[in-house]
Amino acid sequence: MIFESHAHYDDTAFDGDREELLASLKEHGIGTVINVGASLAGCRMTEELMERYPFVYGAMGVHPSETAQLDEENFRWLRSLCSLDKTVAVGEIGLDYHWLDPEPAVQKVWFERQLELAREIELPVIIHSREAAKDTLDMMQALRAGEIGGVIHCYSYTKEMAREYLNMGFYFGIGGVITFQNAKKLKEAVEYIPMDRILLETDSPYLAPEPNRGKRNSSLNLPYIAQTIARLKGITYDEVVEMTDANARNLFRL
Ligand code: NI
């Protein structure tokens, strides 16, 4: 069965059909879903989803663009969510310089705090890094994130940068962008990254793969991503599904 390592089913884009959609995943071969919190409200909803659906696990964290909402009080609450049985990661956390809101200095403070939280409670991290390649790597090296472990979600940097994260023992979340015709740099990176370091993800409702590009994304699109990886790696679709499932279980200790 396919392991969906990154989706946001708490998003309002699913308000109309969340229940039917989640109930239909098994029959389409999707066995496990990590619902990733990106805001405090998203974390609250992630808790509800993982209580309700046996195959849904949670990541608890605040996305860099949402870090202005954090303070000491709600950070304590976030920590308590991280100790729930079905919470398997801290995330998504990181740096986003596409949107310089809040300013990088604020993003960095909460990235470091959440990395240290993950270290303390011994959970892997799910990293969001957009147009912030150098600062993300510098911080992760300085804070010895290799000891914490985790996945670089929606990996979008070069093969050279991939080598740095491989050296830290990190995994790479590969999603819909790999199916885009102009994703040359990413295709090179995926050819380079060993199969035992790749996870499948959608980032639903965002980043739908071809041939559904531009539409609302869901885990039902994961086969398009797995097929593209199979072609690039010269292995079968089933091998991609099996290996990425094993990789995710290994990382999230399931
Ligand atoms: Ni995401």
Tab-separated table of C-alpha atoms and ligand atoms in Angstrom, residues 6 8 36 38 63 92 128 153 203 206, ligand 1:
chain	number	residue	atom	x	y	z
A	6	HIS	CA	2.586	14.720	3.756
A	8	HIS	CA	-3.109	18.729	4.898
A	36	VAL	CA	0.885	17.591	8.756
A	38	ALA	CA	1.164	23.883	9.610
A	63	HIS	CA	5.038	26.476	9.291
A	92	GLU	CA	6.231	21.260	9.224
A	128	HIS	CA	9.797	23.135	4.879
A	153	HIS	CA	9.486	17.973	2.428
A	203	ASP	CA	1.241	18.286	0.079
A	206	TYR	CA	-1.441	21.944	-3.076
B	1	NI	NI	2.898	21.056	3.550
